[in-house]
Amino acid sequence: MVHSIIVNNRSESPVLVAKRSDGVLIKTCARTELYWGEGEIPVQTARHLFRVAAGLESPLLGEGAILGQIKKSYIEARETGRLSSSINKLFQTAICVGHRTRTETAIARGAVSYSQVTVDILCKELTDLSSKVVSIIGVNELTESILGFLTARGSANIILANRSIEKAEVLADKYNAVALPLSEKQKLLSLSDVVISATSAPHTIIGRDDLPAEKNQLLIDLANPDDIESNVAQSPNKRLYKLGEIEALAQQNLKKREDEIGKCEEIIEQEIEKLVHWQEYSKRPA
């Protein structure tokens, strides 16, 4: 019998799962799952793993990273341990489910996080992101996520500003960006084609008079309360996106993904049926 242990890493008293030489351990920020054993694969075990591979159990519906994590975990387990034919079949099918749901449905299309939406806007508004100077104000999980997406999309001229230059330098080094103290705001804004601000300041930090009047600039305000004064949008060569717009775009894309859940579940049931037939065939005497 194939067994599984599934732990929510956010639970108050998480169960510690030791890796087995005959099993596959999947460990992410949201979960730890261990699959091991041989023989019959319970349908409920397969269905859960297939839903995970499809991104249906992810905090962000349809996110793509989980499929790569499953592949990596399976390959590592196969190289270092002795997996049964049932575990091999289970994970090969799960990977197939992940590919099918992402190619045959729109479950992974459209940005659903603020960081993804922000970078998608930049790529849509700017013809050549690699030639633009992008300035990010604030050091936090959101801005780090944006940095990751920007570097993946080929953005090479990134400035990271923060009140604490030490925090900015640590994150800037990680993503090959330039760190500046927020006290050099005017220099920062004069250099920038794009300004993304996401601080915890209790008041606005960028006003219309702070920006170079002659420069075309795209500004994205991800702070609550606002970091950028709304009257900036009145300038003819300034385009300002507010947090509410970003949130609305993310919700629209999430709704589109939710509409695809049924199609994904159909694919999962098709692959479960194939798995059941494989198990029945495997039981036949030679």
Coordinates of C-alpha atoms in Angstrom, one line a residue:
M1 CA 0.0 0.0 0.0
V2 CA 1.2 3.5 -0.8
H3 CA 1.1 5.8 2.2
S4 CA 1.2 9.5 2.6
I5 CA 1.6 12.1 5.4
I6 CA 0.4 15.6 4.7
V7 CA 1.3 18.5 7.0
N8 CA 0.3 22.1 6.8
N9 CA 3.4 24.0 7.8
R10 CA 1.3 26.8 9.2
S11 CA -0.3 24.6 11.7
E12 CA 0.4 25.4 15.4
S13 CA 1.9 22.1 16.1
P14 CA 3.4 20.7 12.9
V15 CA 4.4 17.1 12.7
L16 CA 8.0 16.5 11.8
V17 CA 8.4 14.2 8.8
A18 CA 11.6 12.3 8.3
K19 CA 12.7 11.5 4.8
R20 CA 12.6 7.9 3.8
S21 CA 14.9 6.2 1.3
D22 CA 11.8 4.6 -0.4
G23 CA 9.7 7.7 -0.5
V24 CA 9.3 11.2 -2.0
L25 CA 9.4 14.2 0.3
I26 CA 7.8 17.5 -1.0
K27 CA 8.6 20.4 1.2
T28 CA 7.4 24.0 0.5
C29 CA 6.7 27.1 2.5
A30 CA 3.0 26.0 2.8
R31 CA 3.3 22.2 3.2
T32 CA 5.3 19.1 3.9
E33 CA 4.2 15.9 2.2
L34 CA 5.7 12.4 2.2
Y35 CA 4.7 9.5 -0.1
W36 CA 6.1 6.0 0.3
G37 CA 5.3 2.4 0.0
E38 CA 4.4 -0.1 -2.7
G39 CA 1.4 -1.9 -4.1
E40 CA -2.1 -0.3 -4.3
I41 CA -2.3 3.5 -4.6
P42 CA -5.4 4.8 -2.8
V43 CA -7.5 7.0 -5.0
Q44 CA -7.8 9.7 -2.4
T45 CA -4.0 9.8 -2.2
A46 CA -3.6 10.1 -5.9
R47 CA -6.4 12.7 -6.2
H48 CA -4.7 14.9 -3.5
L49 CA -1.3 14.8 -5.1
F50 CA -2.8 15.5 -8.6
R51 CA -4.6 18.5 -7.2
V52 CA -1.4 19.8 -5.6
A53 CA 0.4 19.3 -9.0
A54 CA -2.3 21.3 -10.8
G55 CA -2.0 24.2 -8.3
L56 CA -5.5 23.7 -6.9
E57 CA -4.2 23.4 -3.4
S58 CA -1.8 26.3 -3.6
P59 CA -2.3 29.6 -1.6
L60 CA -2.3 31.3 -5.1
L61 CA -4.6 29.2 -7.3
G62 CA -2.8 27.7 -10.2
E63 CA 0.7 28.9 -9.2
G64 CA 3.4 27.2 -11.3
A65 CA 6.2 26.8 -8.8
I66 CA 4.7 23.8 -7.1
L67 CA 5.0 21.6 -10.2
G68 CA 8.7 22.3 -10.4
Q69 CA 9.0 21.5 -6.7
I70 CA 7.3 18.2 -7.3
K71 CA 9.5 17.3 -10.2
K72 CA 12.6 18.2 -8.2
S73 CA 11.6 16.2 -5.2
Y74 CA 10.7 13.2 -7.4
I75 CA 14.0 13.3 -9.3
E76 CA 16.1 13.6 -6.1
A77 CA 14.2 10.7 -4.5
R78 CA 14.7 8.6 -7.6
E79 CA 18.4 9.3 -7.7
T80 CA 19.1 8.8 -4.0
G81 CA 16.6 6.1 -3.0
R82 CA 14.8 3.0 -4.2
L83 CA 11.3 3.9 -5.3
S84 CA 8.6 1.3 -5.9
S85 CA 6.9 1.0 -9.3
S86 CA 3.7 2.4 -7.6
I87 CA 5.5 5.6 -6.4
N88 CA 7.2 6.1 -9.7
K89 CA 3.8 5.7 -11.5
L90 CA 2.1 8.0 -9.0
F91 CA 4.6 10.9 -9.5
Q92 CA 5.0 10.5 -13.2
T93 CA 1.2 10.8 -13.5
A94 CA 1.1 13.8 -11.1
I95 CA 3.7 15.5 -13.3
C96 CA 1.6 14.7 -16.4
V97 CA -1.5 16.2 -14.6
G98 CA 0.5 19.4 -13.9
H99 CA 1.5 19.7 -17.5
R100 CA -2.0 19.0 -18.9
T101 CA -3.8 21.4 -16.6
R102 CA -1.4 24.2 -17.5
T103 CA -1.5 23.6 -21.3
E104 CA -5.2 22.6 -21.7
T105 CA -6.7 25.1 -19.3
A106 CA -6.1 28.7 -18.2
I107 CA -5.6 27.8 -14.6
A108 CA -2.1 29.4 -14.6
R109 CA -2.7 32.3 -16.9
G110 CA -3.0 35.9 -15.7
A111 CA -1.2 37.4 -12.7
V112 CA -3.0 36.9 -9.4
S113 CA -0.4 38.4 -7.0
Y114 CA 0.3 42.1 -6.6
S115 CA 4.0 41.5 -7.6
Q116 CA 3.0 39.6 -10.7
V117 CA 0.4 42.2 -11.7
T118 CA 2.9 45.0 -11.2
V119 CA 5.6 43.4 -13.4
D120 CA 2.9 42.5 -16.1
I121 CA 1.9 46.2 -16.2
L122 CA 5.5 47.2 -16.7
C123 CA 6.0 44.7 -19.5
K124 CA 2.7 45.9 -21.1
E125 CA 3.4 49.7 -20.8
L126 CA 7.1 49.6 -21.8
T127 CA 8.4 48.2 -25.0
D128 CA 11.9 47.5 -23.7
L129 CA 12.1 46.9 -20.0
S130 CA 15.8 46.1 -20.1
S131 CA 16.7 49.7 -21.1
K132 CA 14.6 51.4 -18.4
V133 CA 15.7 52.4 -14.9
V134 CA 13.3 50.9 -12.4
S135 CA 13.3 52.2 -8.9
I136 CA 11.7 50.4 -6.0
I137 CA 11.1 52.1 -2.7
G138 CA 10.7 49.9 0.4
V139 CA 12.2 46.6 1.6
N140 CA 9.7 43.9 2.4
E141 CA 8.3 40.6 1.0
L142 CA 6.3 42.4 -1.7
T143 CA 9.2 44.4 -3.1
E144 CA 11.5 41.3 -3.0
S145 CA 9.0 39.4 -5.0
I146 CA 8.9 42.2 -7.5
L147 CA 12.7 42.2 -7.7
G148 CA 12.6 38.5 -8.5
F149 CA 10.1 38.9 -11.2
L150 CA 11.9 41.9 -12.7
T151 CA 15.2 40.1 -12.9
A152 CA 13.6 37.1 -14.5
R153 CA 12.0 39.4 -17.1
G154 CA 15.4 40.9 -18.0
S155 CA 15.3 44.2 -16.1
A156 CA 19.0 45.1 -15.5
N157 CA 18.8 48.7 -14.2
I158 CA 17.2 48.5 -10.8
I159 CA 17.6 50.9 -7.9
L160 CA 16.3 49.9 -4.4
A161 CA 15.7 52.7 -2.0
N162 CA 14.9 52.5 1.7
R163 CA 15.2 54.6 4.9
S164 CA 17.6 52.0 6.2
I165 CA 20.3 51.7 3.6
E166 CA 21.7 48.6 5.3
K167 CA 18.5 46.6 4.6
A168 CA 18.4 47.9 1.0
E169 CA 22.0 46.9 0.4
V170 CA 21.4 43.3 1.6
L171 CA 18.5 42.9 -0.8
A172 CA 20.1 44.8 -3.7
D173 CA 23.2 42.5 -3.5
K174 CA 20.9 39.5 -3.9
Y175 CA 19.4 40.8 -7.1
N176 CA 22.3 42.8 -8.5
A177 CA 20.5 46.1 -7.9
V178 CA 21.9 49.4 -6.7
A179 CA 21.0 50.5 -3.2
L180 CA 20.3 54.1 -2.3
P181 CA 19.1 55.8 1.0
L182 CA 15.6 57.3 0.7
S183 CA 17.2 60.6 1.8
E184 CA 18.5 60.8 -1.8
K185 CA 14.9 60.7 -3.1
Q186 CA 15.4 63.6 -5.6
K187 CA 18.3 61.9 -7.3
L188 CA 16.4 58.6 -7.3
L189 CA 13.3 60.1 -9.0
S190 CA 15.4 62.1 -11.6
L191 CA 17.0 58.9 -12.8
S192 CA 13.9 56.7 -12.8
D193 CA 11.7 55.7 -15.8
V194 CA 9.6 53.6 -13.4
V195 CA 8.9 54.1 -9.7
I196 CA 7.3 51.4 -7.6
S197 CA 6.6 52.4 -4.0
A198 CA 5.5 50.1 -1.2
T199 CA 6.5 51.5 2.2
S200 CA 4.7 51.5 5.5
A201 CA 5.0 55.3 5.8
P202 CA 1.9 56.9 7.4
H203 CA 1.8 59.7 4.8
T204 CA 2.7 60.3 1.2
I205 CA 6.4 60.4 0.4
I206 CA 6.3 61.4 -3.3
G207 CA 4.5 64.6 -4.5
R208 CA 4.0 66.1 -7.9
D209 CA 6.8 68.6 -7.3
D210 CA 9.2 65.8 -6.5
L211 CA 9.1 64.4 -10.0
P212 CA 11.0 65.8 -13.0
A213 CA 8.3 67.6 -15.1
E214 CA 9.8 66.8 -18.5
K215 CA 10.3 63.1 -17.9
N216 CA 7.9 60.4 -19.0
Q217 CA 7.4 58.1 -16.0
L218 CA 5.3 55.2 -14.9
L219 CA 4.5 55.1 -11.2
I220 CA 2.9 52.3 -9.2
D221 CA 1.8 52.9 -5.7
L222 CA 1.4 49.7 -3.7
A223 CA 1.2 51.3 -0.3
N224 CA -1.8 51.7 2.1
P225 CA -2.0 54.6 3.0
D226 CA -0.7 56.1 -0.3
D227 CA 3.0 56.7 -0.9
I228 CA 2.4 58.8 -4.0
E229 CA 0.1 61.8 -4.2
S230 CA -2.9 61.3 -6.5
N231 CA -2.4 64.6 -8.3
V232 CA 0.7 63.1 -9.9
A233 CA -1.7 61.5 -12.4
Q234 CA -2.7 65.0 -13.6
S235 CA 0.7 65.5 -15.3
P236 CA 0.4 64.6 -19.0
N237 CA 3.6 62.5 -19.0
K238 CA 3.0 60.6 -15.8
R239 CA 1.0 57.3 -15.6
L240 CA 0.0 56.4 -12.0
Y241 CA -1.4 53.0 -10.9
K242 CA -2.9 52.9 -7.4
L243 CA -3.2 49.9 -5.1
G244 CA -6.9 49.6 -5.8
E245 CA -6.2 49.1 -9.6
I246 CA -3.6 46.5 -8.9
E247 CA -6.0 44.6 -6.6
A248 CA -8.8 44.8 -9.1
L249 CA -6.6 43.3 -11.9
A250 CA -5.5 40.5 -9.6
Q251 CA -9.1 39.7 -8.6
Q252 CA -10.2 39.6 -12.3
N253 CA -7.4 37.2 -13.1
L254 CA -8.2 35.1 -10.0
K255 CA -11.9 34.8 -11.1
K256 CA -10.7 33.6 -14.6
R257 CA -8.6 31.0 -12.9
E258 CA -11.5 29.9 -10.6
D259 CA -13.6 29.3 -13.7
E260 CA -11.0 26.8 -14.9
I261 CA -11.1 24.6 -11.8
G262 CA -13.8 22.3 -13.2
K263 CA -11.7 21.6 -16.3
C264 CA -8.7 20.8 -14.2
E265 CA -10.8 18.4 -12.1
E266 CA -11.9 16.6 -15.2
I267 CA -8.3 16.1 -16.2
I268 CA -7.5 14.8 -12.8
E269 CA -10.3 12.3 -12.9
Q270 CA -9.2 11.1 -16.4
E271 CA -5.7 10.5 -15.1
I272 CA -7.1 8.7 -12.0
E273 CA -9.1 6.4 -14.2
K274 CA -5.9 5.6 -16.2
L275 CA -4.0 5.0 -12.9
V276 CA -6.7 2.6 -11.7
H277 CA -6.6 0.7 -15.0
W278 CA -2.8 0.5 -14.7
Q279 CA -3.1 -1.0 -11.2
E280 CA -5.7 -3.5 -12.3
Y281 CA -3.5 -4.6 -15.2
S282 CA -0.5 -4.9 -12.9
K283 CA -2.3 -7.3 -10.7
R284 CA -2.9 -9.8 -13.5
P285 CA -0.8 -12.9 -13.3
A286 CA 2.0 -13.1 -15.9

